[in-house]
Coordinates of C-alpha atoms in Angstrom, one line a residue:
X167 CA -6.7 34.5 -8.1
X168 CA -4.5 32.0 -8.5
X169 CA -5.3 28.5 -9.1
X170 CA -3.5 25.3 -9.5
X171 CA -4.9 22.2 -11.0
X172 CA -5.0 18.9 -9.2
X173 CA -5.0 15.1 -10.9
X174 CA -6.5 12.3 -9.0
X175 CA -7.9 9.1 -10.0
X176 CA -11.3 9.5 -12.1
X177 CA -13.8 9.7 -9.6
X178 CA -12.0 10.5 -6.7
X179 CA -12.4 15.0 -7.2
X180 CA -13.6 15.0 -4.2
X181 CA -11.7 13.2 -2.1
X182 CA -8.2 14.8 -3.3
X183 CA -9.8 18.0 -3.3
X184 CA -10.6 17.8 0.2
X185 CA -7.6 16.6 0.9
X186 CA -5.6 19.6 0.0
X187 CA -7.8 22.1 0.8
X188 CA -7.0 20.3 4.0
X189 CA -3.3 20.3 4.4
X190 CA -2.8 23.8 2.9
X191 CA -4.6 24.9 5.7
X192 CA -3.1 23.7 8.2
X193 CA -0.4 25.6 6.9
X194 CA -2.0 29.0 7.1
X195 CA -2.7 28.9 3.6
X196 CA -7.1 28.9 2.5
X197 CA -8.6 27.8 -0.5
X198 CA -11.5 25.5 -2.2
X199 CA -11.7 24.0 -4.8
X200 CA -13.6 23.2 -8.5
X201 CA -14.1 19.3 -9.1
X202 CA -14.4 18.3 -13.0
X203 CA -16.2 15.4 -12.1
X204 CA -15.4 12.1 -13.0
X205 CA -12.9 13.9 -15.3
X206 CA -9.7 13.2 -13.1
X207 CA -9.3 16.8 -12.3
X208 CA -9.9 20.1 -10.0
X209 CA -9.2 23.4 -9.4
X210 CA -7.7 24.5 -6.2
X211 CA -8.0 28.5 -5.6
X212 CA -6.0 30.8 -3.4
X213 CA -8.3 32.8 -1.3
X214 CA -6.1 35.2 0.7
X215 CA -2.9 37.1 0.1
X216 CA -0.6 33.6 0.1
X217 CA 0.0 32.8 -3.9
X218 CA 1.2 29.3 -5.3
X219 CA 4.7 29.0 -4.5
X220 CA 3.7 29.6 -0.8
X221 CA 1.4 26.4 -1.1
X222 CA 3.7 24.2 -2.9
X223 CA 7.0 25.9 -0.5
X224 CA 4.6 25.0 2.2
X225 CA 3.4 21.4 1.3
X226 CA 5.1 18.2 -0.7
X227 CA 2.9 16.8 -2.5
X228 CA 4.4 12.9 -1.6
X229 CA 2.0 14.5 2.2
X230 CA -0.7 13.7 -0.3
X231 CA -2.6 10.6 -0.7
X232 CA -5.6 11.4 -3.2
X233 CA -3.6 14.2 -5.9
X234 CA -1.7 12.4 -8.3
X235 CA -0.3 15.1 -9.6
X236 CA -0.4 19.1 -10.0
X237 CA 0.8 22.1 -11.1
X238 CA 0.2 26.1 -11.5
X239 CA -2.1 27.7 -13.8
X240 CA -1.0 30.4 -15.2
X241 CA -3.0 31.5 -17.9
X242 CA -6.0 29.8 -20.4
X243 CA -5.7 30.4 -23.8
X244 CA -8.3 30.0 -26.4
X245 CA -6.7 28.2 -29.3
X246 CA -7.4 30.0 -33.3
X247 CA -8.0 27.3 -35.8
X248 CA -5.1 28.8 -37.6
X249 CA -1.5 29.3 -34.9
X250 CA -2.1 27.6 -31.8
X251 CA 1.6 28.4 -31.3
X252 CA 1.1 32.3 -31.4
X253 CA -1.4 32.0 -29.4
X254 CA 0.6 30.1 -26.5
X255 CA 3.3 32.8 -26.8
X256 CA 1.0 35.9 -27.0
X257 CA -0.1 34.9 -23.3
X258 CA 3.0 34.1 -21.4
X259 CA 4.5 37.6 -23.0
X260 CA 1.0 39.0 -21.5
X261 CA 1.3 37.4 -18.4
X262 CA 0.8 40.2 -15.0
X263 CA 3.3 37.9 -12.8
X264 CA 6.4 35.6 -14.0
X265 CA 7.4 32.2 -13.5
X266 CA 10.4 29.6 -13.1
X267 CA 13.0 29.4 -15.8
X268 CA 11.3 26.1 -17.3
X269 CA 13.9 24.1 -19.6
X270 CA 11.7 21.3 -21.0
X271 CA 7.5 21.7 -21.9
X272 CA 4.8 19.3 -21.1
X273 CA 1.2 19.0 -23.0
X274 CA -1.0 16.5 -20.9
X275 CA -4.8 15.5 -21.7
X276 CA -6.7 14.4 -19.4
X277 CA -6.7 10.9 -18.4
X278 CA -10.4 10.3 -19.3
X279 CA -9.8 12.0 -22.8
X280 CA -10.9 9.5 -25.6
X281 CA -10.8 11.9 -28.5
X282 CA -8.1 9.5 -30.7
X283 CA -7.3 12.8 -32.3
X284 CA -7.1 15.4 -29.9
X285 CA -4.5 12.8 -28.5
X286 CA -2.2 12.7 -31.9
X287 CA -2.6 16.6 -32.3
X288 CA -0.8 16.9 -28.6
X289 CA 2.0 14.3 -29.2
X290 CA 2.7 15.8 -32.7
X291 CA 2.4 20.3 -30.8
X292 CA 5.0 19.4 -28.7
X293 CA 7.8 19.9 -31.5
X294 CA 6.7 23.4 -33.1
X295 CA 5.9 24.4 -29.8
X296 CA 8.7 24.3 -28.1
X297 CA 10.2 25.5 -30.8
X298 CA 8.5 28.6 -30.9
X299 CA 8.5 28.5 -26.9
X300 CA 12.3 28.7 -27.0
X301 CA 12.6 30.8 -30.4
X302 CA 10.4 33.7 -28.5
X303 CA 12.4 33.1 -25.1
X304 CA 9.6 31.8 -23.6
X305 CA 11.4 28.5 -23.1
X306 CA 15.6 27.4 -22.1
X307 CA 17.5 25.7 -23.9
X308 CA 17.0 22.0 -23.7
X309 CA 20.5 21.5 -21.8
X310 CA 19.8 23.9 -19.1
X311 CA 20.0 21.4 -16.2
X312 CA 19.4 24.1 -14.0
X313 CA 16.2 24.9 -14.9
X314 CA 13.5 24.3 -11.9
X315 CA 10.5 23.9 -13.2
X316 CA 8.8 22.6 -16.4
X317 CA 6.7 24.1 -18.6
X318 CA 2.7 22.5 -18.4
X319 CA -0.2 22.4 -20.6
X320 CA -3.4 20.7 -20.4
X321 CA -5.8 20.5 -23.5
X322 CA -8.6 20.1 -22.7
X323 CA -10.2 19.9 -26.8
X324 CA -8.9 21.3 -29.7
X325 CA -10.4 25.1 -28.7
X326 CA -9.0 25.4 -24.7
X327 CA -4.9 24.9 -23.1
X328 CA -4.1 25.5 -19.5
X329 CA -0.8 26.6 -19.3
X330 CA 1.3 26.6 -16.3
X331 CA 4.8 25.2 -15.0
X332 CA 5.1 23.1 -12.2
X333 CA 8.4 23.0 -9.6
X334 CA 11.1 20.2 -9.9
X335 CA 11.0 19.3 -6.8
X336 CA 7.1 19.1 -6.1
X337 CA 5.4 17.2 -9.0
X338 CA 5.3 13.6 -9.2
X339 CA 8.4 11.5 -10.4
X340 CA 5.5 10.7 -13.4
X341 CA 3.2 13.0 -15.9
X342 CA 0.1 12.9 -13.9
X343 CA 1.3 10.6 -11.3
X344 CA 1.4 7.8 -14.5
X345 CA 4.1 5.5 -14.2
X346 CA 4.4 3.2 -17.9
X347 CA 4.9 -0.1 -16.6
X348 CA 4.7 -3.1 -18.8
X349 CA 2.9 -6.9 -17.4
X350 CA 5.0 -9.3 -18.8
X351 CA 3.3 -11.9 -19.9
X352 CA 5.3 -13.9 -16.9
X353 CA 3.4 -12.5 -14.3
X354 CA 0.0 -14.3 -12.5
X355 CA -2.0 -11.0 -12.3
X356 CA -2.3 -7.4 -13.5
X357 CA -2.1 -6.6 -9.5
X358 CA 1.7 -7.3 -9.9
X359 CA 1.9 -3.8 -10.9
X360 CA 1.1 -2.4 -8.0
X361 CA 3.8 -3.3 -5.7
X362 CA 6.2 -2.4 -9.1
X363 CA 4.4 1.3 -8.7
X364 CA 4.2 1.2 -5.0
X365 CA 8.1 0.7 -5.0
X366 CA 9.2 2.8 -7.7
X367 CA 6.6 5.5 -6.2
X368 CA 7.8 5.3 -1.8
X369 CA 11.6 4.1 -2.2
X370 CA 14.4 6.5 -3.3
X371 CA 15.1 5.8 -6.2
X372 CA 19.2 5.5 -5.8
X373 CA 18.0 3.3 -2.5
X374 CA 16.8 0.8 -4.5
X375 CA 19.0 -2.1 -3.6
X376 CA 19.4 -0.9 0.5
X377 CA 15.3 -1.6 0.1
X378 CA 15.2 -4.8 -2.1
X379 CA 18.3 -6.2 -2.3
X380 CA 20.7 -8.8 -0.6
X381 CA 18.6 -11.8 -1.0
X382 CA 15.9 -9.9 2.0
X383 CA 13.2 -12.6 3.2
X384 CA 9.5 -11.5 3.0
X385 CA 6.6 -12.5 3.2
X386 CA 3.2 -12.2 1.0
X387 CA -0.5 -12.0 3.0
X388 CA -3.3 -12.9 0.7
X389 CA -0.6 -13.7 -2.2
X390 CA -2.7 -16.8 -4.2
X391 CA -1.6 -16.9 -7.2
X392 CA 1.0 -15.5 -7.1
X393 CA 0.8 -11.3 -8.2
X394 CA 2.5 -9.6 -5.5
X395 CA 5.4 -12.5 -4.9
X396 CA 6.0 -12.6 -8.2
X397 CA 7.8 -9.2 -8.0
X398 CA 9.8 -10.4 -5.1
X399 CA 11.1 -13.5 -6.8
X400 CA 12.0 -11.0 -9.5
X401 CA 14.0 -9.1 -6.7
X402 CA 15.9 -12.7 -5.2
X403 CA 13.9 -12.7 -2.2
X404 CA 12.9 -15.4 -0.3
X405 CA 9.1 -15.7 -0.1
X406 CA 6.9 -17.4 2.1
X407 CA 3.1 -16.5 0.4
X408 CA 0.3 -17.1 2.8
X409 CA -3.1 -17.6 1.3
X410 CA -5.8 -20.9 1.5
X411 CA -5.7 -20.6 -2.6
X412 CA -3.6 -22.0 -5.7
X413 CA -1.0 -20.0 -5.9
X414 CA 0.4 -20.2 -9.9
X415 CA 2.8 -23.0 -10.8
X416 CA 6.1 -21.7 -12.8
X417 CA 6.4 -19.3 -9.3
X418 CA 6.4 -22.0 -7.3
X419 CA 9.1 -24.1 -9.5
X420 CA 11.8 -21.3 -8.8
X421 CA 12.5 -22.6 -6.0
X422 CA 12.4 -19.4 -3.8
X423 CA 8.0 -19.6 -2.3
X424 CA 7.2 -20.9 0.4
X425 CA 3.4 -21.4 0.4
X426 CA 1.3 -22.0 3.7
X427 CA -2.1 -22.7 3.3
X428 CA -3.2 -20.0 6.2
X429 CA -5.6 -17.6 6.8
X430 CA -2.9 -13.9 6.0
X431 CA -4.2 -11.7 9.0
X432 CA -3.8 -14.3 11.7
X433 CA -0.9 -16.2 9.8
X434 CA 3.0 -14.7 12.3
X435 CA 6.1 -15.5 11.8
X436 CA 9.0 -17.5 13.9
X437 CA 11.5 -14.5 14.2
X438 CA 11.6 -11.2 11.8
X439 CA 11.4 -10.5 8.5
X440 CA 13.1 -7.5 5.5
X441 CA 9.3 -7.2 4.5
X442 CA 5.8 -8.0 5.4
X443 CA 3.3 -7.4 1.8
X444 CA -0.4 -7.5 1.6
X445 CA -2.7 -7.0 -0.6
X446 CA -6.1 -8.4 1.1
X447 CA -9.3 -7.2 0.1
X448 CA -10.8 -6.7 3.2
X449 CA -12.2 -4.4 5.9
X450 CA -8.8 -1.0 6.0
X451 CA -9.0 -0.8 10.1
X452 CA -8.0 -4.3 10.1
X453 CA -5.8 -4.3 7.8
X454 CA -4.1 -1.0 9.1
X455 CA -3.7 -2.8 13.2
X456 CA -2.3 -5.5 10.9
X457 CA 0.4 -3.1 9.6
X458 CA 0.5 -1.7 13.6
X459 CA 1.5 -5.5 14.9
X460 CA 3.8 -6.4 12.2
X461 CA 6.0 -3.1 12.4
X462 CA 5.5 -2.3 16.1
X463 CA 6.2 -6.0 17.3
X464 CA 9.2 -6.0 15.3
X465 CA 8.1 -8.7 12.5
X466 CA 8.9 -6.7 9.3
X467 CA 11.2 -3.4 8.5
X468 CA 9.7 -2.7 4.9
X469 CA 6.1 -3.5 5.1
X470 CA 3.3 -2.4 1.9
X471 CA -0.5 -2.9 2.2
X472 CA -3.4 -1.6 -0.1
X473 CA -6.5 -0.5 2.3
X474 CA -9.4 -1.0 0.3
X475 CA -11.9 2.2 1.3
X476 CA -15.7 2.7 1.6
X477 CA -17.8 4.1 -1.6
X478 CA -18.6 6.7 1.0
X479 CA -16.3 8.3 3.4
X480 CA -13.4 7.2 1.9
X481 CA -11.0 10.1 2.9
X482 CA -12.6 9.6 6.0
X483 CA -11.9 6.0 6.1
X484 CA -8.2 6.4 5.4
X485 CA -8.1 9.1 7.6
X486 CA -9.6 6.6 10.6
X487 CA -6.3 4.9 9.1
X488 CA -4.1 6.3 9.7
X489 CA -4.8 7.3 13.4
X490 CA -5.2 3.7 13.9
X491 CA -0.9 3.2 12.6
X492 CA 0.2 6.4 14.3
X493 CA -1.1 5.5 17.8
X494 CA -0.6 2.2 17.1
X495 CA 2.8 2.2 16.1
X496 CA 3.6 5.5 19.2
X497 CA 2.7 2.6 21.4
X498 CA 5.0 0.2 21.0
X499 CA 7.8 2.6 20.8
X500 CA 8.8 3.2 17.6
X501 CA 10.6 5.3 15.5
X502 CA 8.3 5.2 11.5
X503 CA 8.1 6.7 8.1
X504 CA 4.7 6.5 7.1
X505 CA 4.3 7.5 3.2
X506 CA 0.3 6.3 1.0
X507 CA -0.3 7.1 -2.2
X508 CA -3.5 6.0 -4.7
X509 CA -1.4 4.6 -6.7
X510 CA -2.5 4.8 -11.0
X511 CA -3.3 0.9 -10.9
X512 CA -5.6 1.2 -7.4
X513 CA -9.0 1.4 -7.7
X514 CA -11.2 2.0 -4.9
X515 CA -8.1 0.9 -2.9
X516 CA -5.1 2.9 -2.1
X517 CA -1.7 2.0 -1.2
X518 CA 0.6 2.2 1.9
X519 CA 4.3 2.2 2.9
X520 CA 5.4 1.6 6.1
X521 CA 9.6 2.1 7.1
X522 CA 10.1 1.4 10.7
X523 CA 13.6 3.7 11.4
X524 CA 14.4 2.9 15.4

């Protein structure tokens, strides 16, 4: 039986499993999931004739919200203390099925790993393991850019490794879906990282200037103290920051921000803007309808907003919000692109991006 290991935010294993199972079934692929509760990991087993490769070909990871990353499982390898490299080589040579050519190796740890010794070992092991695999002909040369896959190894402890591969065309841009972002001291709040991550996940890197450059105009609803406004200003935008609370004084001194003391749900601009962003923690269905009003009413072309999910039925709540958006924009008669993801810097919320396309 073929398996895929899935990475998600710890505590959201059930949501990721439900979503993956349903989205796969819509494409004629059936299976079941086993969560590793609280570890940010789950195993999806295919129960029919379809293979893991079929799933990867039919289901883009970008269509999933709660799945941060994944890879196809090839083998579970016991690791002896004496020759761990040899154990991995022997396991790969003994596979009954092959795998795509890989030029790189990634050694991962669970997000919840608290064993500092295991972390140090993982970092030091990459180099000798890569050399051993290349010497055995199981890993291509580093410079082979044509390799379609990456060899993956998940260390859950010193005694066992999960070995598999991920496809370049259908995996997270960041290993395990975790970008390494740095928060400058000048940022008003840590929420600034959420908007930066959203842009890195949702916007094509080669078109970032088309979305963010050129002195665009934006509104930040629920702005105080200004984490998201700060990110917009960094891109050269002029921003209307809407919030009854105070904004960071240094941010206001930039000359690019107008502070409007008002309720972000009720305020509207006199004319359309390029961007609307919203990090208001409130009822998710209310926020979904707000996005529909802005995009459907021609008040913005792009929007990033958060949906704060309830403690129970979080996946079901997302489906309701998704339907509100789809129905509302269909009634408005416009074309659009919707993407959503449970970002690394999110907690109980998910982040959505809508682009008006027509």
